[in-house]
Amino acid sequence: MIATILLQAAPASGGYGMLIPMVLIIVVFYFFMIRPQVKKQKDQKKYVEELKKGDRVVTTAGIHGKIIDINDTTFLVEVDNGKIRFDKSAIALDASKALNAPAAPVKS
């Protein structure tokens, strides 16, 4: 009787039954969450490094302006009523790219 109870309590499979789903969850998490975020950060850094005087930008706060001076970590941006200094990380990548994109040719 005791041998029957002990045999029923013993796990039938090895410890790999739970390991495979955990590995799959980590792989899916990496490809859908971590990898795209790292790529976006690289694109943001590359875009900010390529900005030059005269480029129009939009900040993360929604302020539109034109770059008039560049330092190591900041931009001096000219807006309608004056000049404001912004940190380079305050430039919104998507909005600034759309603002500086060349106009599409007009079909006639």
Coordinates of N, CA and C in Angstrom, one line a residue:
M1 N 0.8 -1.2 0.0 CA 0.0 0.0 0.0 C 0.9 1.3 0.0
I2 N 1.9 1.3 0.8 CA 2.8 2.5 0.9 C 3.5 2.6 -0.4
A3 N 4.0 1.5 -1.0 CA 4.7 1.6 -2.2 C 3.9 2.1 -3.3
T4 N 2.6 1.8 -3.3 CA 1.7 2.4 -4.4 C 1.5 3.9 -4.2
I5 N 1.4 4.4 -3.0 CA 1.2 5.8 -2.8 C 2.5 6.5 -3.2
L6 N 3.7 6.0 -2.8 CA 4.9 6.6 -3.2 C 5.1 6.7 -4.7
L7 N 4.7 5.6 -5.4 CA 4.9 5.6 -6.8 C 3.9 6.6 -7.5
Q8 N 2.8 6.8 -6.9 CA 1.9 7.8 -7.5 C 2.3 9.2 -7.3
A9 N 3.1 9.5 -6.2 CA 3.6 10.8 -5.9 C 4.8 11.2 -6.7
A10 N 5.5 10.3 -7.3 CA 6.7 10.6 -8.0 C 6.4 11.2 -9.4
P11 N 7.1 12.2 -9.8 CA 6.8 12.8 -11.1 C 7.2 11.8 -12.2
A12 N 6.4 11.7 -13.3 CA 6.6 10.8 -14.3 C 7.6 11.3 -15.4
S13 N 7.7 12.6 -15.5 CA 8.6 13.1 -16.5 C 9.8 13.8 -15.9
G14 N 10.8 14.1 -16.7 CA 12.0 14.8 -16.1 C 11.7 16.3 -15.9
G15 N 12.6 17.1 -15.6 CA 12.5 18.5 -15.3 C 12.4 19.3 -16.6
Y16 N 12.5 18.7 -17.8 CA 12.5 19.4 -19.0 C 11.1 19.9 -19.5
G17 N 10.1 19.3 -18.9 CA 8.7 19.7 -19.3 C 8.4 21.1 -19.1
M18 N 8.9 21.8 -18.0 CA 8.7 23.2 -17.8 C 9.7 24.1 -18.4
L19 N 10.9 23.5 -18.7 CA 12.0 24.3 -19.2 C 11.7 24.8 -20.7
I20 N 11.1 23.9 -21.5 CA 10.9 24.3 -22.9 C 9.9 25.5 -23.0
P21 N 8.8 25.5 -22.3 CA 7.9 26.7 -22.4 C 8.6 28.0 -21.9
M22 N 9.4 27.9 -20.9 CA 10.1 29.1 -20.4 C 11.0 29.6 -21.4
V23 N 11.8 28.7 -22.1 CA 12.7 29.2 -23.1 C 12.0 29.8 -24.3
L24 N 10.8 29.2 -24.7 CA 10.0 29.8 -25.7 C 9.5 31.2 -25.4
I25 N 9.1 31.3 -24.1 CA 8.6 32.6 -23.7 C 9.7 33.7 -23.8
I26 N 10.9 33.3 -23.3 CA 12.0 34.3 -23.4 C 12.4 34.6 -24.8
V27 N 12.4 33.7 -25.7 CA 12.7 33.9 -27.1 C 11.6 34.9 -27.7
V28 N 10.4 34.6 -27.5 CA 9.3 35.4 -28.0 C 9.4 36.8 -27.5
F29 N 9.7 36.9 -26.2 CA 9.8 38.2 -25.5 C 11.0 39.0 -26.1
Y30 N 12.1 38.4 -26.4 CA 13.2 39.0 -27.0 C 12.9 39.6 -28.4
F31 N 12.3 38.7 -29.3 CA 12.0 39.1 -30.6 C 10.9 40.2 -30.8
F32 N 10.0 40.2 -29.9 CA 8.8 41.1 -30.0 C 9.0 42.3 -29.1
M33 N 9.8 42.3 -28.1 CA 9.9 43.5 -27.2 C 11.3 44.1 -27.2
I34 N 12.3 43.3 -26.9 CA 13.6 43.9 -26.7 C 14.3 44.3 -28.0
R35 N 14.3 43.4 -29.0 CA 15.0 43.7 -30.2 C 14.5 45.0 -31.0
P36 N 13.1 45.1 -31.1 CA 12.7 46.4 -31.7 C 13.0 47.6 -31.0
Q37 N 13.0 47.6 -29.6 CA 13.3 48.7 -28.8 C 14.8 49.1 -29.0
V38 N 15.7 48.2 -29.1 CA 17.1 48.4 -29.3 C 17.3 49.0 -30.7
K39 N 16.6 48.5 -31.7 CA 16.7 49.0 -33.0 C 16.2 50.5 -33.1
K40 N 15.1 50.8 -32.4 CA 14.6 52.1 -32.4 C 15.6 53.1 -31.7
Q41 N 16.2 52.7 -30.7 CA 17.2 53.5 -30.0 C 18.4 53.8 -30.9
K42 N 18.9 52.8 -31.6 CA 20.0 53.0 -32.6 C 19.6 54.0 -33.7
D43 N 18.4 53.8 -34.2 CA 17.9 54.8 -35.2 C 17.8 56.2 -34.7
Q44 N 17.3 56.4 -33.5 CA 17.2 57.7 -32.8 C 18.6 58.3 -32.7
K45 N 19.6 57.5 -32.2 CA 20.9 58.0 -32.0 C 21.6 58.4 -33.3
K46 N 21.4 57.6 -34.3 CA 22.0 57.9 -35.6 C 21.4 59.1 -36.2
Y47 N 20.0 59.3 -36.1 CA 19.3 60.5 -36.7 C 19.8 61.7 -36.0
V48 N 19.9 61.7 -34.7 CA 20.3 62.9 -33.9 C 21.8 63.3 -34.3
E49 N 22.6 62.3 -34.5 CA 24.0 62.6 -34.9 C 24.1 63.2 -36.2
E50 N 23.2 62.9 -37.1 CA 23.2 63.4 -38.5 C 22.6 64.8 -38.7
L51 N 21.9 65.3 -37.6 CA 21.3 66.6 -37.7 C 22.3 67.7 -37.9
K52 N 22.0 68.7 -38.6 CA 22.9 69.8 -38.8 C 22.2 71.1 -38.7
K53 N 22.9 72.2 -38.8 CA 22.3 73.5 -38.7 C 21.3 73.7 -39.9
G54 N 20.2 74.3 -39.6 CA 19.2 74.6 -40.6 C 18.1 73.5 -40.7
D55 N 18.3 72.3 -40.1 CA 17.3 71.3 -40.1 C 16.2 71.7 -39.2
R56 N 15.0 71.3 -39.6 CA 13.8 71.6 -38.8 C 13.5 70.4 -38.0
V57 N 13.2 70.6 -36.7 CA 12.9 69.5 -35.8 C 11.7 69.7 -35.0
V58 N 11.2 68.6 -34.4 CA 10.1 68.7 -33.5 C 10.6 68.0 -32.2
T59 N 10.4 68.6 -31.1 CA 10.8 68.0 -29.8 C 9.7 67.1 -29.3
T60 N 10.1 66.3 -28.3 CA 9.1 65.4 -27.7 C 8.0 66.2 -27.0
A61 N 8.2 67.4 -26.7 CA 7.2 68.3 -26.1 C 6.3 68.9 -27.2
G62 N 6.6 68.7 -28.4 CA 5.8 69.2 -29.5 C 6.2 70.5 -30.0
I63 N 7.3 71.0 -29.6 CA 7.8 72.4 -30.1 C 8.5 72.2 -31.4
H64 N 8.1 73.0 -32.4 CA 8.7 73.0 -33.7 C 9.7 74.1 -33.8
G65 N 10.8 73.9 -34.5 CA 11.8 74.9 -34.7 C 12.8 74.5 -35.6
K66 N 13.8 75.4 -35.8 CA 15.0 75.2 -36.7 C 16.3 75.2 -35.9
I67 N 17.2 74.3 -36.1 CA 18.4 74.2 -35.4 C 19.3 75.3 -35.9
I68 N 19.8 76.1 -34.9 CA 20.8 77.2 -35.3 C 22.1 77.0 -34.7
D69 N 22.3 76.1 -33.7 CA 23.6 75.8 -33.1 C 23.6 74.4 -32.5
I70 N 24.7 73.7 -32.6 CA 24.8 72.4 -32.1 C 26.0 72.3 -31.2
N71 N 25.8 71.8 -30.0 CA 26.9 71.5 -29.1 C 27.0 70.0 -28.9
D72 N 27.9 69.5 -27.9 CA 28.0 68.1 -27.7 C 26.7 67.4 -27.3
T73 N 26.0 68.0 -26.4 CA 24.8 67.3 -25.9 C 23.5 68.1 -26.1
T74 N 23.6 69.3 -26.7 CA 22.4 70.2 -26.8 C 22.3 70.8 -28.2
F75 N 21.1 71.2 -28.6 CA 20.8 72.0 -29.8 C 20.2 73.3 -29.3
L76 N 20.6 74.4 -30.1 CA 19.9 75.7 -29.9 C 18.9 75.7 -31.0
V77 N 17.6 75.8 -30.6 CA 16.5 75.8 -31.6 C 15.8 77.1 -31.7
E78 N 15.7 77.6 -32.9 CA 15.0 78.9 -33.1 C 13.5 78.6 -33.3
V79 N 12.7 79.2 -32.4 CA 11.2 79.1 -32.5 C 10.7 80.5 -32.9
D80 N 9.3 80.6 -33.0 CA 8.7 81.9 -33.4 C 9.2 83.1 -32.6
N81 N 9.2 82.9 -31.3 CA 9.4 84.1 -30.4 C 10.8 84.1 -29.8
G82 N 11.8 83.4 -30.2 CA 13.1 83.4 -29.7 C 13.8 82.1 -29.9
K83 N 14.8 81.8 -29.0 CA 15.6 80.6 -29.1 C 15.5 79.8 -27.8
I84 N 15.6 78.5 -27.9 CA 15.5 77.6 -26.8 C 16.6 76.6 -27.0
R85 N 17.2 76.2 -25.9 CA 18.2 75.2 -25.9 C 17.6 73.9 -25.4
F86 N 17.8 72.8 -26.2 CA 17.2 71.5 -25.9 C 18.3 70.5 -25.9
D87 N 18.1 69.5 -25.0 CA 19.0 68.3 -25.0 C 18.8 67.5 -26.3
K88 N 19.8 66.8 -26.8 CA 19.7 66.1 -28.0 C 18.6 64.9 -27.9
S89 N 18.5 64.4 -26.7 CA 17.5 63.3 -26.5 C 16.1 63.8 -26.6
A90 N 15.8 65.1 -26.6 CA 14.5 65.7 -26.7 C 13.9 65.8 -28.1
I91 N 14.7 65.3 -29.1 CA 14.2 65.4 -30.5 C 13.4 64.2 -30.8
A92 N 12.2 64.4 -31.3 CA 11.3 63.3 -31.7 C 11.6 62.8 -33.0
L93 N 12.0 61.6 -33.1 CA 12.5 61.0 -34.4 C 11.5 61.0 -35.5
D94 N 10.3 60.4 -35.3 CA 9.3 60.2 -36.3 C 8.8 61.6 -36.8
A95 N 8.5 62.5 -35.9 CA 7.9 63.8 -36.3 C 9.0 64.6 -37.0
S96 N 10.2 64.6 -36.6 CA 11.3 65.3 -37.3 C 11.6 64.8 -38.6
K97 N 11.6 63.5 -38.8 CA 11.8 62.9 -40.1 C 10.7 63.3 -41.1
A98 N 9.5 63.3 -40.6 CA 8.4 63.7 -41.5 C 8.5 65.1 -41.9
L99 N 9.0 66.0 -41.0 CA 9.1 67.4 -41.2 C 10.2 67.7 -42.3
N100 N 11.3 66.9 -42.2 CA 12.4 67.2 -43.1 C 12.3 66.3 -44.4
A101 N 11.3 65.5 -44.6 CA 11.2 64.7 -45.7 C 11.0 65.6 -47.0
P102 N 11.7 65.2 -48.1 CA 11.4 66.0 -49.3 C 10.0 65.8 -49.8
A103 N 9.5 66.9 -50.4 CA 8.1 66.9 -50.8 C 8.0 65.9 -52.0
A104 N 6.9 65.3 -52.1 CA 6.6 64.3 -53.2 C 6.4 65.1 -54.5
P105 N 6.9 64.6 -55.6 CA 6.8 65.3 -56.9 C 5.3 65.4 -57.3
V106 N 4.9 66.5 -57.9 CA 3.5 66.7 -58.3 C 3.4 66.1 -59.7
K107 N 2.3 65.2 -59.8 CA 2.1 64.6 -61.1 C 1.2 65.5 -61.9
S108 N 1.5 65.7 -63.2 CA 0.7 66.5 -64.0 C 0.1 65.8 -65.2

